[in-house]
Amino acid sequence: MSEILHIGYGTQTGTAEELAFDIEKLFKDKGVSCQVFELDDISMTKLQEINKLMIVTSTTGDGEVPDNALTFWENLSGSTELDISNLKYGVLALGDSSHYDFCNAGKIIDEKLKELGANRILERQECDFDTEGSIEWSEKFLKSI
Ligand SMILES: Cc1cc2nc3c(=O)[nH]c(=O)nc-3n(C[C@H](O)[C@H](O)[C@H](O)COP(=O)(O)O)c2cc1C
């Protein structure tokens, strides 16, 4: 079982990716080992092996999951039984409230992980348009995990 904190990002235009790497740097400066991944690089097998996961994802289109997280989402949403009861996670969702489905990608991933038995250690943070509040949320996440 890996003790590393995994940071998985879903992005369409780069904001969530940049934020994921900023958070990695912040945590590394505090002596915490992290690995940053595109969400599509996390298979369901890997999801069952890791135990600390922060998800940073935007929403694109009309409430859709970004392209580099679609395979992850398809696999996750199609799962009915995964052994992820050891997984502690939190979701940082980027969006824009002028769109109908505000932060929908973060919301559906968060709810599905919970439904499958993972442990949400901090309520989802929804950032409107920019990344305001994300660093404070990340610091709370780190304290909780
Ligand atoms: C074409 C387009 C569609 C978007 N659709 C949504 C949406 O349906 N819901 C939402 O909350 N935000 C939506 N957004 C806002 C983005 O999620 C937000 O700007 C985010 O910070 C972008 O992050 P990214 O660069 O990592 O993709 C959309 C943005 C664009 C450019």
GROMACS .gro file of N, CA and C in nm, residues 60-140:
model
  243
   60THR      N    1  -1.587   2.091  -1.834
   60THR     CA    2  -1.584   2.151  -1.968
   60THR      C    3  -1.717   2.126  -2.040
   61GLY      N    4  -1.728   2.180  -2.161
   61GLY     CA    5  -1.850   2.160  -2.240
   61GLY      C    6  -1.973   2.201  -2.161
   62ASP      N    7  -2.075   2.118  -2.165
   62ASP     CA    8  -2.195   2.143  -2.082
   62ASP      C    9  -2.191   2.045  -1.966
   63GLY      N   10  -2.113   2.078  -1.865
   63GLY     CA   11  -2.105   1.994  -1.747
   63GLY      C   12  -2.027   1.865  -1.768
   64GLU      N   13  -1.931   1.868  -1.863
   64GLU     CA   14  -1.859   1.743  -1.893
   64GLU      C   15  -1.722   1.733  -1.826
   65VAL      N   16  -1.678   1.608  -1.817
   65VAL     CA   17  -1.546   1.577  -1.763
   65VAL      C   18  -1.441   1.613  -1.870
   66PRO      N   19  -1.329   1.674  -1.832
   66PRO     CA   20  -1.226   1.709  -1.932
   66PRO      C   21  -1.173   1.586  -2.007
   67ASP      N   22  -1.120   1.611  -2.126
   67ASP     CA   23  -1.073   1.501  -2.213
   67ASP      C   24  -0.971   1.409  -2.145
   68ASN      N   25  -0.880   1.466  -2.065
   68ASN     CA   26  -0.775   1.381  -2.008
   68ASN      C   27  -0.819   1.310  -1.879
   69ALA      N   28  -0.952   1.316  -1.852
   69ALA     CA   29  -1.006   1.244  -1.737
   69ALA      C   30  -1.124   1.155  -1.778
   70LEU      N   31  -1.151   1.153  -1.908
   70LEU     CA   32  -1.270   1.082  -1.955
   70LEU      C   33  -1.262   0.930  -1.938
   71THR      N   34  -1.145   0.875  -1.967
   71THR     CA   35  -1.129   0.729  -1.952
   71THR      C   36  -1.142   0.691  -1.804
   72PHE      N   37  -1.078   0.774  -1.718
   72PHE     CA   38  -1.091   0.750  -1.573
   72PHE      C   39  -1.239   0.752  -1.534
   73TRP      N   40  -1.312   0.853  -1.582
   73TRP     CA   41  -1.453   0.867  -1.544
   73TRP      C   42  -1.537   0.751  -1.599
   74GLU      N   43  -1.509   0.712  -1.724
   74GLU     CA   44  -1.586   0.601  -1.781
   74GLU      C   45  -1.564   0.472  -1.701
   75ASN      N   46  -1.438   0.449  -1.665
   75ASN     CA   47  -1.408   0.328  -1.586
   75ASN      C   48  -1.471   0.336  -1.447
   76LEU      N   49  -1.460   0.454  -1.385
   76LEU     CA   50  -1.513   0.469  -1.249
   76LEU      C   51  -1.666   0.458  -1.249
   77SER      N   52  -1.729   0.530  -1.341
   77SER     CA   53  -1.876   0.532  -1.340
   77SER      C   54  -1.933   0.395  -1.377
   78GLY      N   55  -1.854   0.316  -1.451
   78GLY     CA   56  -1.900   0.182  -1.489
   78GLY      C   57  -1.873   0.077  -1.382
   79SER      N   58  -1.808   0.118  -1.273
   79SER     CA   59  -1.772   0.022  -1.168
   79SER      C   60  -1.885   0.010  -1.066
   80THR      N   61  -1.912  -0.113  -1.026
   80THR     CA   62  -2.010  -0.131  -0.919
   80THR      C   63  -1.940  -0.183  -0.793
   81GLU      N   64  -1.829  -0.250  -0.814
   81GLU     CA   65  -1.756  -0.304  -0.699
   81GLU      C   66  -1.608  -0.276  -0.716
   82LEU      N   67  -1.556  -0.191  -0.629
   82LEU     CA   68  -1.411  -0.167  -0.626
   82LEU      C   69  -1.371  -0.173  -0.480
   83ASP      N   70  -1.252  -0.225  -0.454
   83ASP     CA   71  -1.207  -0.230  -0.315
   83ASP      C   72  -1.130  -0.101  -0.284
   84ILE      N   73  -1.205   0.007  -0.257
   84ILE     CA   74  -1.139   0.136  -0.230
   84ILE      C   75  -1.173   0.188  -0.090
   85SER      N   76  -1.203   0.095   0.001
   85SER     CA   77  -1.239   0.138   0.137
   85SER      C   78  -1.117   0.196   0.211
   86ASN      N   79  -0.996   0.170   0.161
   86ASN     CA   80  -0.876   0.229   0.224
   86ASN      C   81  -0.838   0.363   0.163
   87LEU      N   82  -0.914   0.403   0.063
   87LEU     CA   83  -0.878   0.527  -0.007
   87LEU      C   84  -0.936   0.650   0.065
   88LYS      N   85  -0.847   0.742   0.100
   88LYS     CA   86  -0.890   0.871   0.155
   88LYS      C   87  -0.874   0.973   0.043
   89TYR      N   88  -0.977   1.056   0.023
   89TYR     CA   89  -0.968   1.146  -0.092
   89TYR      C   90  -1.042   1.277  -0.066
   90GLY      N   91  -1.015   1.371  -0.154
   90GLY     CA   92  -1.089   1.498  -0.155
   90GLY      C   93  -1.087   1.552  -0.296
   91VAL      N   94  -1.187   1.634  -0.329
   91VAL     CA   95  -1.200   1.685  -0.465
   91VAL      C   96  -1.201   1.838  -0.465
   92LEU      N   97  -1.112   1.891  -0.546
   92LEU     CA   98  -1.104   2.034  -0.571
   92LEU      C   99  -1.158   2.055  -0.712
   93ALA      N  100  -1.274   2.120  -0.720
   93ALA     CA  101  -1.343   2.131  -0.849
   93ALA      C  102  -1.335   2.274  -0.901
   94LEU      N  103  -1.290   2.289  -1.024
   94LEU     CA  104  -1.285   2.421  -1.088
   94LEU      C  105  -1.402   2.432  -1.184
   95GLY      N  106  -1.462   2.549  -1.187
   95GLY     CA  107  -1.574   2.568  -1.279
   95GLY      C  108  -1.607   2.714  -1.296
   96ASP      N  109  -1.724   2.738  -1.348
   96ASP     CA  110  -1.770   2.875  -1.374
   96ASP      C  111  -1.922   2.873  -1.356
   97SER      N  112  -1.969   2.949  -1.256
   97SER     CA  113  -2.111   2.942  -1.222
   97SER      C  114  -2.201   3.006  -1.328
   98SER      N  115  -2.141   3.067  -1.431
   98SER     CA  116  -2.226   3.117  -1.539
   98SER      C  117  -2.268   3.001  -1.630
   99HIS      N  118  -2.208   2.883  -1.611
   99HIS     CA  119  -2.250   2.763  -1.685
   99HIS      C  120  -2.357   2.689  -1.605
  100TYR      N  121  -2.441   2.618  -1.676
  100TYR     CA  122  -2.554   2.553  -1.612
  100TYR      C  123  -2.511   2.449  -1.508
  101ASP      N  124  -2.417   2.364  -1.547
  101ASP     CA  125  -2.375   2.254  -1.458
  101ASP      C  126  -2.248   2.290  -1.384
  102PHE      N  127  -2.259   2.380  -1.288
  102PHE     CA  128  -2.140   2.431  -1.218
  102PHE      C  129  -2.061   2.317  -1.152
  103CYS      N  130  -1.935   2.308  -1.188
  103CYS     CA  131  -1.842   2.211  -1.127
  103CYS      C  132  -1.891   2.067  -1.135
  104ASN      N  133  -1.967   2.035  -1.239
  104ASN     CA  134  -2.029   1.901  -1.244
  104ASN      C  135  -1.928   1.787  -1.246
  105ALA      N  136  -1.816   1.805  -1.317
  105ALA     CA  137  -1.719   1.694  -1.326
  105ALA      C  138  -1.667   1.657  -1.186
  106GLY      N  139  -1.628   1.759  -1.109
  106GLY     CA  140  -1.580   1.733  -0.973
  106GLY      C  141  -1.688   1.669  -0.888
  107LYS      N  142  -1.811   1.716  -0.909
  107LYS     CA  143  -1.922   1.666  -0.828
  107LYS      C  144  -1.950   1.517  -0.855
  108ILE      N  145  -1.956   1.480  -0.982
  108ILE     CA  146  -1.992   1.339  -1.012
  108ILE      C  147  -1.880   1.243  -0.973
  109ILE      N  148  -1.754   1.288  -0.991
  109ILE     CA  149  -1.643   1.201  -0.950
  109ILE      C  150  -1.644   1.184  -0.798
  110ASP      N  151  -1.664   1.296  -0.727
  110ASP     CA  152  -1.669   1.293  -0.580
  110ASP      C  153  -1.780   1.197  -0.532
  111GLU      N  154  -1.899   1.212  -0.590
  111GLU     CA  155  -2.012   1.131  -0.544
  111GLU      C  156  -1.993   0.983  -0.575
  112LYS      N  157  -1.932   0.955  -0.690
  112LYS     CA  158  -1.912   0.814  -0.728
  112LYS      C  159  -1.807   0.748  -0.638
  113LEU      N  160  -1.700   0.821  -0.607
  113LEU     CA  161  -1.597   0.764  -0.518
  113LEU      C  162  -1.659   0.732  -0.382
  114LYS      N  163  -1.743   0.823  -0.334
  114LYS     CA  164  -1.809   0.804  -0.204
  114LYS      C  165  -1.902   0.681  -0.211
  115GLU      N  166  -1.979   0.675  -0.317
  115GLU     CA  167  -2.074   0.562  -0.334
  115GLU      C  168  -2.000   0.427  -0.335
  116LEU      N  169  -1.879   0.428  -0.392
  116LEU     CA  170  -1.803   0.303  -0.400
  116LEU      C  171  -1.729   0.270  -0.270
  117GLY      N  172  -1.742   0.358  -0.170
  117GLY     CA  173  -1.687   0.323  -0.038
  117GLY      C  174  -1.559   0.393   0.001
  118ALA      N  175  -1.511   0.487  -0.082
  118ALA     CA  176  -1.391   0.561  -0.044
  118ALA      C  177  -1.426   0.663   0.065
  119ASN      N  178  -1.324   0.711   0.137
  119ASN     CA  179  -1.345   0.802   0.250
  119ASN      C  180  -1.316   0.946   0.210
  120ARG      N  181  -1.423   1.024   0.198
  120ARG     CA  182  -1.406   1.167   0.167
  120ARG      C  183  -1.361   1.235   0.296
  121ILE      N  184  -1.239   1.287   0.296
  121ILE     CA  185  -1.188   1.341   0.423
  121ILE      C  186  -1.215   1.491   0.438
  122LEU      N  187  -1.256   1.553   0.329
  122LEU     CA  188  -1.289   1.696   0.334
  122LEU      C  189  -1.395   1.723   0.228
  123GLU      N  190  -1.493   1.808   0.264
  123GLU     CA  191  -1.598   1.842   0.166
  123GLU      C  192  -1.536   1.904   0.041
  124ARG      N  193  -1.596   1.875  -0.070
  124ARG     CA  194  -1.548   1.927  -0.199
  124ARG      C  195  -1.543   2.080  -0.199
  125GLN      N  196  -1.433   2.132  -0.254
  125GLN     CA  197  -1.421   2.277  -0.274
  125GLN      C  198  -1.457   2.308  -0.419
  126GLU      N  199  -1.550   2.401  -0.438
  126GLU     CA  200  -1.587   2.441  -0.575
  126GLU      C  201  -1.537   2.582  -0.598
  127CYS      N  202  -1.447   2.598  -0.693
  127CYS     CA  203  -1.389   2.729  -0.723
  127CYS      C  204  -1.459   2.787  -0.844
  128ASP      N  205  -1.510   2.909  -0.826
  128ASP     CA  206  -1.584   2.972  -0.934
  128ASP      C  207  -1.492   3.054  -1.023
  129PHE      N  208  -1.478   3.009  -1.146
  129PHE     CA  209  -1.401   3.074  -1.251
  129PHE      C  210  -1.250   3.072  -1.229
  130ASP      N  211  -1.203   3.114  -1.113
  130ASP     CA  212  -1.058   3.108  -1.093
  130ASP      C  213  -1.028   3.002  -0.986
  131THR      N  214  -0.912   3.009  -0.926
  131THR     CA  215  -0.872   2.904  -0.832
  131THR      C  216  -0.878   2.954  -0.687
  132GLU      N  217  -0.956   3.060  -0.665
  132GLU     CA  218  -0.964   3.120  -0.531
  132GLU      C  219  -1.002   3.018  -0.425
  133GLY      N  220  -0.929   3.019  -0.315
  133GLY     CA  221  -0.961   2.930  -0.204
  133GLY      C  222  -0.894   2.794  -0.215
  134SER      N  223  -0.831   2.766  -0.330
  134SER     CA  224  -0.780   2.630  -0.351
  134SER      C  225  -0.659   2.598  -0.262
  135ILE      N  226  -0.575   2.698  -0.237
  135ILE     CA  227  -0.455   2.671  -0.156
  135ILE      C  228  -0.496   2.650  -0.009
  136GLU      N  229  -0.588   2.732   0.038
  136GLU     CA  230  -0.638   2.715   0.176
  136GLU      C  231  -0.702   2.577   0.191
  137TRP      N  232  -0.783   2.538   0.093
  137TRP     CA  233  -0.849   2.406   0.097
  137TRP      C  234  -0.742   2.296   0.098
  138SER      N  235  -0.638   2.312   0.015
  138SER     CA  236  -0.532   2.209   0.006
  138SER      C  237  -0.461   2.194   0.140
  139GLU      N  238  -0.441   2.306   0.208
  139GLU     CA  239  -0.373   2.298   0.338
  139GLU      C  240  -0.460   2.226   0.440
  140LYS      N  241  -0.591   2.251   0.433
  140LYS     CA  242  -0.684   2.179   0.523
  140LYS      C  243  -0.684   2.030   0.490
   0.00000   0.00000   0.00000
